[in-house]
mmCIF file of C-alpha atoms and ligand atoms in Angstrom:
data_model
loop_
_atom_site.group_PDB
_atom_site.id
_atom_site.type_symbol
_atom_site.label_atom_id
_atom_site.label_comp_id
_atom_site.label_asym_id
_atom_site.label_seq_id
_atom_site.Cartn_x
_atom_site.Cartn_y
_atom_site.Cartn_z
ATOM 1 C CA MET A 1 0.000 0.000 0.000
ATOM 2 C CA ARG A 2 1.026 3.610 -0.425
ATOM 3 C CA ILE A 3 0.552 5.358 2.922
ATOM 4 C CA LEU A 4 0.711 9.025 3.886
ATOM 5 C CA VAL A 5 1.755 9.631 7.502
ATOM 6 C CA VAL A 6 0.952 13.082 8.923
ATOM 7 C CA GLU A 7 2.729 13.454 12.254
ATOM 8 C CA ASP A 8 4.699 16.387 13.687
ATOM 9 C CA GLU A 9 6.566 14.403 16.368
ATOM 10 C CA SER A 10 9.563 13.524 14.230
ATOM 11 C CA ARG A 11 10.617 10.551 16.354
ATOM 12 C CA LEU A 12 7.225 8.883 16.072
ATOM 13 C CA ALA A 13 6.975 9.834 12.389
ATOM 14 C CA GLY A 14 10.352 8.222 11.716
ATOM 15 C CA LEU A 15 9.391 5.116 13.655
ATOM 16 C CA LEU A 16 6.121 4.760 11.747
ATOM 17 C CA GLN A 17 7.861 5.243 8.430
ATOM 18 C CA HIS A 18 10.484 2.643 9.289
ATOM 19 C CA SER A 19 8.017 0.061 10.619
ATOM 20 C CA LEU A 20 5.528 0.454 7.778
ATOM 21 C CA LYS A 21 8.335 0.172 5.213
ATOM 22 C CA GLU A 22 9.465 -3.012 6.924
ATOM 23 C CA GLU A 23 5.971 -4.350 6.278
ATOM 24 C CA GLY A 24 6.558 -3.644 2.583
ATOM 25 C CA HIS A 25 4.527 -0.446 2.257
ATOM 26 C CA VAL A 26 5.546 2.738 0.473
ATOM 27 C CA VAL A 27 5.412 5.554 3.030
ATOM 28 C CA ASP A 28 5.517 9.342 2.709
ATOM 29 C CA VAL A 29 5.766 11.510 5.821
ATOM 30 C CA VAL A 30 4.708 15.135 6.243
ATOM 31 C CA LEU A 31 4.943 17.116 9.463
ATOM 32 C CA CYS A 32 1.992 19.500 9.274
ATOM 33 C CA GLY A 33 -1.567 19.838 8.022
ATOM 34 C CA LYS A 34 -0.766 22.190 5.171
ATOM 35 C CA ASP A 35 1.798 19.791 3.752
ATOM 36 C CA ALA A 36 -0.674 16.931 4.165
ATOM 37 C CA LEU A 37 -3.266 18.689 2.005
ATOM 38 C CA ALA A 38 -0.631 19.532 -0.610
ATOM 39 C CA GLN A 39 0.956 16.071 -0.641
ATOM 40 C CA GLN A 40 -2.416 14.403 -0.951
ATOM 41 C CA MET A 41 -2.978 16.173 -4.289
ATOM 42 C CA THR A 42 0.201 14.657 -5.766
ATOM 43 C CA CYS A 43 -0.570 11.016 -5.109
ATOM 44 C CA ASN A 44 -3.471 8.632 -4.794
ATOM 45 C CA TYR A 45 -2.866 7.130 -1.332
ATOM 46 C CA ASP A 46 -4.394 3.879 -0.128
ATOM 47 C CA VAL A 47 -4.555 5.054 3.497
ATOM 48 C CA ILE A 48 -3.756 8.247 5.440
ATOM 49 C CA VAL A 49 -2.509 8.101 9.045
ATOM 50 C CA LEU A 50 -3.315 11.500 10.498
ATOM 51 C CA ASP A 51 -2.226 12.899 13.848
ATOM 52 C CA ARG A 52 -4.903 14.995 15.498
ATOM 53 C CA MET A 53 -2.631 17.559 17.166
ATOM 54 C CA LEU A 54 -0.653 19.310 14.449
ATOM 55 C CA PRO A 55 1.243 22.603 14.705
ATOM 56 C CA ASP A 56 -0.771 24.447 12.022
ATOM 57 C CA ILE A 57 -4.155 23.044 11.034
ATOM 58 C CA ASP A 58 -5.911 20.744 13.514
ATOM 59 C CA GLY A 59 -6.095 17.110 12.346
ATOM 60 C CA LEU A 60 -9.888 17.226 12.472
ATOM 61 C CA GLU A 61 -9.875 20.225 10.154
ATOM 62 C CA VAL A 62 -7.514 18.437 7.762
ATOM 63 C CA CYS A 63 -9.959 15.537 7.771
ATOM 64 C CA ARG A 64 -12.966 17.770 7.075
ATOM 65 C CA THR A 65 -11.109 19.560 4.284
ATOM 66 C CA LEU A 66 -10.163 16.289 2.595
ATOM 67 C CA ARG A 67 -13.741 15.040 2.742
ATOM 68 C CA ARG A 68 -15.013 18.369 1.392
ATOM 69 C CA GLN A 69 -12.599 17.882 -1.516
ATOM 70 C CA ARG A 70 -14.217 14.467 -2.029
ATOM 71 C CA VAL A 71 -11.043 12.598 -1.126
ATOM 72 C CA GLN A 72 -12.300 9.139 -0.175
ATOM 73 C CA THR A 73 -9.013 7.688 1.022
ATOM 74 C CA PRO A 74 -9.513 5.921 4.370
ATOM 75 C CA ILE A 75 -8.186 8.031 7.251
ATOM 76 C CA LEU A 76 -6.929 6.702 10.566
ATOM 77 C CA LEU A 77 -6.756 9.415 13.195
ATOM 78 C CA LEU A 78 -4.064 9.303 15.891
ATOM 79 C CA THR A 79 -4.632 11.110 19.120
ATOM 80 C CA ALA A 80 -3.268 11.481 22.615
ATOM 81 C CA ARG A 81 -6.744 11.785 24.068
ATOM 82 C CA ASP A 82 -9.120 8.984 24.767
ATOM 83 C CA ALA A 83 -12.458 10.559 25.531
ATOM 84 C CA VAL A 84 -15.722 9.513 23.926
ATOM 85 C CA GLU A 85 -16.398 13.019 22.609
ATOM 86 C CA ASP A 86 -12.973 13.064 20.915
ATOM 87 C CA ARG A 87 -13.651 9.795 19.175
ATOM 88 C CA VAL A 88 -17.056 11.064 18.081
ATOM 89 C CA ALA A 89 -15.536 14.326 16.804
ATOM 90 C CA GLY A 90 -12.967 12.386 14.799
ATOM 91 C CA LEU A 91 -15.509 10.112 13.188
ATOM 92 C CA ASP A 92 -17.846 13.034 12.505
ATOM 93 C CA ALA A 93 -15.009 14.878 10.787
ATOM 94 C CA GLY A 94 -14.787 12.008 8.313
ATOM 95 C CA ALA A 95 -12.129 9.751 9.826
ATOM 96 C CA ASP A 96 -12.718 6.036 9.348
ATOM 97 C CA ASP A 97 -10.901 4.828 12.424
ATOM 98 C CA TYR A 98 -9.270 6.115 15.562
ATOM 99 C CA LEU A 99 -6.219 5.033 17.558
ATOM 100 C CA THR A 100 -5.108 6.456 20.902
ATOM 101 C CA LYS A 101 -1.434 7.067 21.670
ATOM 102 C CA PRO A 102 0.496 5.197 22.848
ATOM 103 C CA PHE A 103 -0.438 2.260 20.619
ATOM 104 C CA ALA A 104 1.126 -1.050 19.627
ATOM 105 C CA PHE A 105 2.468 -1.002 16.093
ATOM 106 C CA SER A 106 0.856 -4.390 15.409
ATOM 107 C CA GLU A 107 -2.559 -2.856 16.143
ATOM 108 C CA LEU A 108 -1.914 0.063 13.808
ATOM 109 C CA ALA A 109 -0.809 -2.339 11.059
ATOM 110 C CA ALA A 110 -3.928 -4.489 11.513
ATOM 111 C CA ARG A 111 -6.219 -1.460 11.450
ATOM 112 C CA LEU A 112 -4.573 -0.194 8.248
ATOM 113 C CA ARG A 113 -5.133 -3.582 6.625
ATOM 114 C CA ALA A 114 -8.778 -3.476 7.674
ATOM 115 C CA LEU A 115 -9.192 0.064 6.306
ATOM 116 C CA SER A 116 -7.652 -0.803 2.956
ATOM 117 C CA ARG A 117 -10.041 -3.747 2.657
ATOM 118 C CA ARG A 118 -13.029 -1.581 3.421
ATOM 119 C CA ALA A 119 -11.918 0.909 0.789
ATOM 120 C CA VAL A 120 -12.209 -1.481 -2.120
ATOM 121 C CA GLU A 121 -15.882 -2.408 -1.780
ATOM 122 C CA MET A 122 -15.479 -4.721 1.158
ATOM 123 C CA LEU A 123 -12.818 -6.958 -0.310
ATOM 124 C CA PRO A 124 -12.391 -10.157 1.650
ATOM 125 C CA ALA A 125 -9.350 -10.583 3.905
ATOM 126 C CA VAL A 126 -7.949 -13.151 1.470
ATOM 127 C CA LEU A 127 -7.724 -11.936 -2.125
ATOM 128 C CA ARG A 128 -8.496 -14.407 -4.918
ATOM 129 C CA ALA A 129 -8.329 -14.849 -8.654
ATOM 130 C CA ASP A 130 -9.441 -18.270 -9.874
ATOM 131 C CA ASP A 131 -7.389 -20.793 -7.895
ATOM 132 C CA LEU A 132 -4.864 -18.210 -6.674
ATOM 133 C CA ARG A 133 -5.168 -16.888 -3.118
ATOM 134 C CA LEU A 134 -3.176 -14.162 -1.402
ATOM 135 C CA ASP A 135 -3.385 -13.444 2.317
ATOM 136 C CA PRO A 136 -2.001 -9.934 3.028
ATOM 137 C CA ALA A 137 -1.998 -10.395 6.816
ATOM 138 C CA GLN A 138 -0.045 -13.642 6.747
ATOM 139 C CA ARG A 139 1.900 -12.580 3.651
ATOM 140 C CA ARG A 140 1.265 -15.934 1.968
ATOM 141 C CA VAL A 141 0.252 -16.987 -1.536
ATOM 142 C CA TRP A 142 -1.191 -20.249 -2.851
ATOM 143 C CA ARG A 143 -2.186 -21.557 -6.234
ATOM 144 C CA GLY A 144 -4.546 -24.453 -5.687
ATOM 145 C CA GLU A 145 -3.226 -26.229 -2.608
ATOM 146 C CA ARG A 146 0.399 -25.402 -3.311
ATOM 147 C CA GLU A 147 1.999 -22.518 -1.440
ATOM 148 C CA ILE A 148 4.193 -20.182 -3.492
ATOM 149 C CA PHE A 149 6.977 -18.119 -1.937
ATOM 150 C CA LEU A 150 7.278 -14.658 -3.476
ATOM 151 C CA PRO A 151 9.965 -11.988 -2.984
ATOM 152 C CA ASN A 152 8.678 -8.733 -1.496
ATOM 153 C CA LYS A 153 8.226 -6.659 -4.676
ATOM 154 C CA GLU A 154 6.533 -9.503 -6.534
ATOM 155 C CA PHE A 155 4.222 -10.003 -3.561
ATOM 156 C CA ARG A 156 3.297 -6.297 -3.474
ATOM 157 C CA ILE A 157 2.675 -6.150 -7.219
ATOM 158 C CA LEU A 158 0.448 -9.213 -7.055
ATOM 159 C CA GLU A 159 -1.455 -7.805 -4.067
ATOM 160 C CA TYR A 160 -2.027 -4.532 -5.932
ATOM 161 C CA LEU A 161 -3.247 -6.346 -9.073
ATOM 162 C CA LEU A 162 -5.576 -8.544 -7.009
ATOM 163 C CA ARG A 163 -7.068 -5.528 -5.255
ATOM 164 C CA HIS A 164 -8.153 -4.290 -8.690
ATOM 165 C CA PRO A 165 -9.261 -7.437 -10.526
ATOM 166 C CA ASN A 166 -9.929 -7.112 -14.268
ATOM 167 C CA GLN A 167 -8.724 -3.505 -14.275
ATOM 168 C CA VAL A 168 -5.778 -2.489 -16.397
ATOM 169 C CA LEU A 169 -3.068 -1.010 -14.171
ATOM 170 C CA THR A 170 -0.407 1.074 -15.863
ATOM 171 C CA ARG A 171 3.267 0.778 -15.022
ATOM 172 C CA ASP A 172 3.062 4.236 -13.426
ATOM 173 C CA MET A 173 0.222 3.108 -11.167
ATOM 174 C CA ILE A 174 2.133 -0.006 -10.156
ATOM 175 C CA ALA A 175 5.288 2.040 -9.523
ATOM 176 C CA GLU A 176 3.375 4.529 -7.409
ATOM 177 C CA HIS A 177 1.937 1.834 -5.165
ATOM 178 C CA VAL A 178 4.897 -0.491 -4.859
ATOM 179 C CA TRP A 179 7.970 1.726 -5.178
ATOM 180 C CA ASP A 180 9.250 4.989 -3.817
ATOM 181 C CA TYR A 181 9.413 7.968 -6.133
ATOM 182 C CA GLU A 182 13.075 7.530 -7.059
ATOM 183 C CA PHE A 183 12.208 4.372 -8.998
ATOM 184 C CA LEU A 184 9.388 5.927 -10.983
ATOM 185 C CA SER A 185 11.516 6.718 -14.016
ATOM 186 C CA VAL A 186 12.640 3.133 -14.457
ATOM 187 C CA THR A 187 9.405 1.576 -15.660
ATOM 188 C CA ASN A 188 11.087 -1.415 -17.306
ATOM 189 C CA VAL A 189 12.011 -2.492 -13.782
ATOM 190 C CA ILE A 190 8.331 -3.301 -13.448
ATOM 191 C CA ASP A 191 8.411 -5.550 -16.510
ATOM 192 C CA VAL A 192 11.339 -7.423 -14.981
ATOM 193 C CA HIS A 193 9.405 -8.000 -11.754
ATOM 194 C CA ILE A 194 6.249 -8.991 -13.648
ATOM 195 C CA ARG A 195 8.320 -11.566 -15.549
ATOM 196 C CA ALA A 196 9.672 -12.922 -12.268
ATOM 197 C CA LEU A 197 6.156 -12.986 -10.826
ATOM 198 C CA ARG A 198 4.763 -14.866 -13.829
ATOM 199 C CA LYS A 199 7.533 -17.426 -13.579
ATOM 200 C CA LEU A 200 6.374 -18.211 -10.044
ATOM 201 C CA ILE A 201 2.594 -17.967 -10.212
ATOM 202 C CA ASP A 202 1.678 -18.503 -13.877
ATOM 203 C CA ASP A 203 4.213 -20.461 -15.913
ATOM 204 C CA PRO A 204 3.966 -23.761 -13.993
ATOM 205 C CA TYR A 205 0.151 -23.752 -14.126
ATOM 206 C CA PRO A 206 -2.558 -24.010 -16.796
ATOM 207 C CA GLY A 207 -4.389 -20.687 -17.270
ATOM 208 C CA GLN A 208 -2.478 -17.413 -17.181
ATOM 209 C CA LEU A 209 -3.771 -14.985 -14.540
ATOM 210 C CA ILE A 210 -1.603 -11.956 -15.343
ATOM 211 C CA GLN A 211 -2.398 -10.462 -18.719
ATOM 212 C CA THR A 212 -0.367 -7.888 -20.612
ATOM 213 C CA VAL A 213 -2.386 -5.097 -22.167
ATOM 214 C CA ARG A 214 -0.096 -3.898 -24.908
ATOM 215 C CA SER A 215 1.446 -0.465 -24.414
ATOM 216 C CA VAL A 216 -0.814 0.135 -21.409
ATOM 217 C CA GLY A 217 -0.007 -2.170 -18.521
ATOM 218 C CA TYR A 218 -1.169 -5.314 -16.780
ATOM 219 C CA ARG A 219 -4.275 -6.841 -15.294
ATOM 220 C CA VAL A 220 -5.251 -9.909 -13.342
ATOM 221 C CA ARG A 221 -8.053 -11.913 -14.868
ATOM 222 C CA SER A 222 -10.699 -12.940 -12.380
ATOM 223 C CA SER A 223 -14.075 -14.457 -13.116
HETATM 224 CA CA1 LIG B 301 1.146 15.858 17.265
#
């Protein structure tokens, strides 16, 4: 997933960035509300982690502004307070979930997974295409009964394709969701990883799941 973290405490922001990257996500960090609104325009994020107490614009106001702009990206609000009225205010402002500091990283990661599922029309926890299954939480893939071990990039590409079954995804879209910006110019890197992915999940089996759409991109076929 591509995640935007909005957090002014630089130590926590750095920790979140590091931990989420370890989980294989692409993470951008901004330190204030103004930057969050600007950054959000440049990229289509899968989830936004938004601190409530920011030095410029209040997190709730950032949330309201995004919703007014019809940004539908799921938002998880972080806060130091744990009062009912604060939770209600957060949800009313358009946040989808709420986590009180201090929190366990494993809980944040699980909530982000849940939010990303909710975003794509209630996708099930395990993604499928024909006899292929991918479990994002366990980070495991099977075709039929056989488990397939995928390197990180191949896993992330497959997860992204499966979250958008039968849609053509361009190399730019794949790069944006699986890589950091510095890799964006090297789109043939994506072809190399798609080839590696096909070798593992398609070539040994009847029925090709990953289709090339010439001069556009790739899609996963799912009935
Ligand atoms: Ca703060």
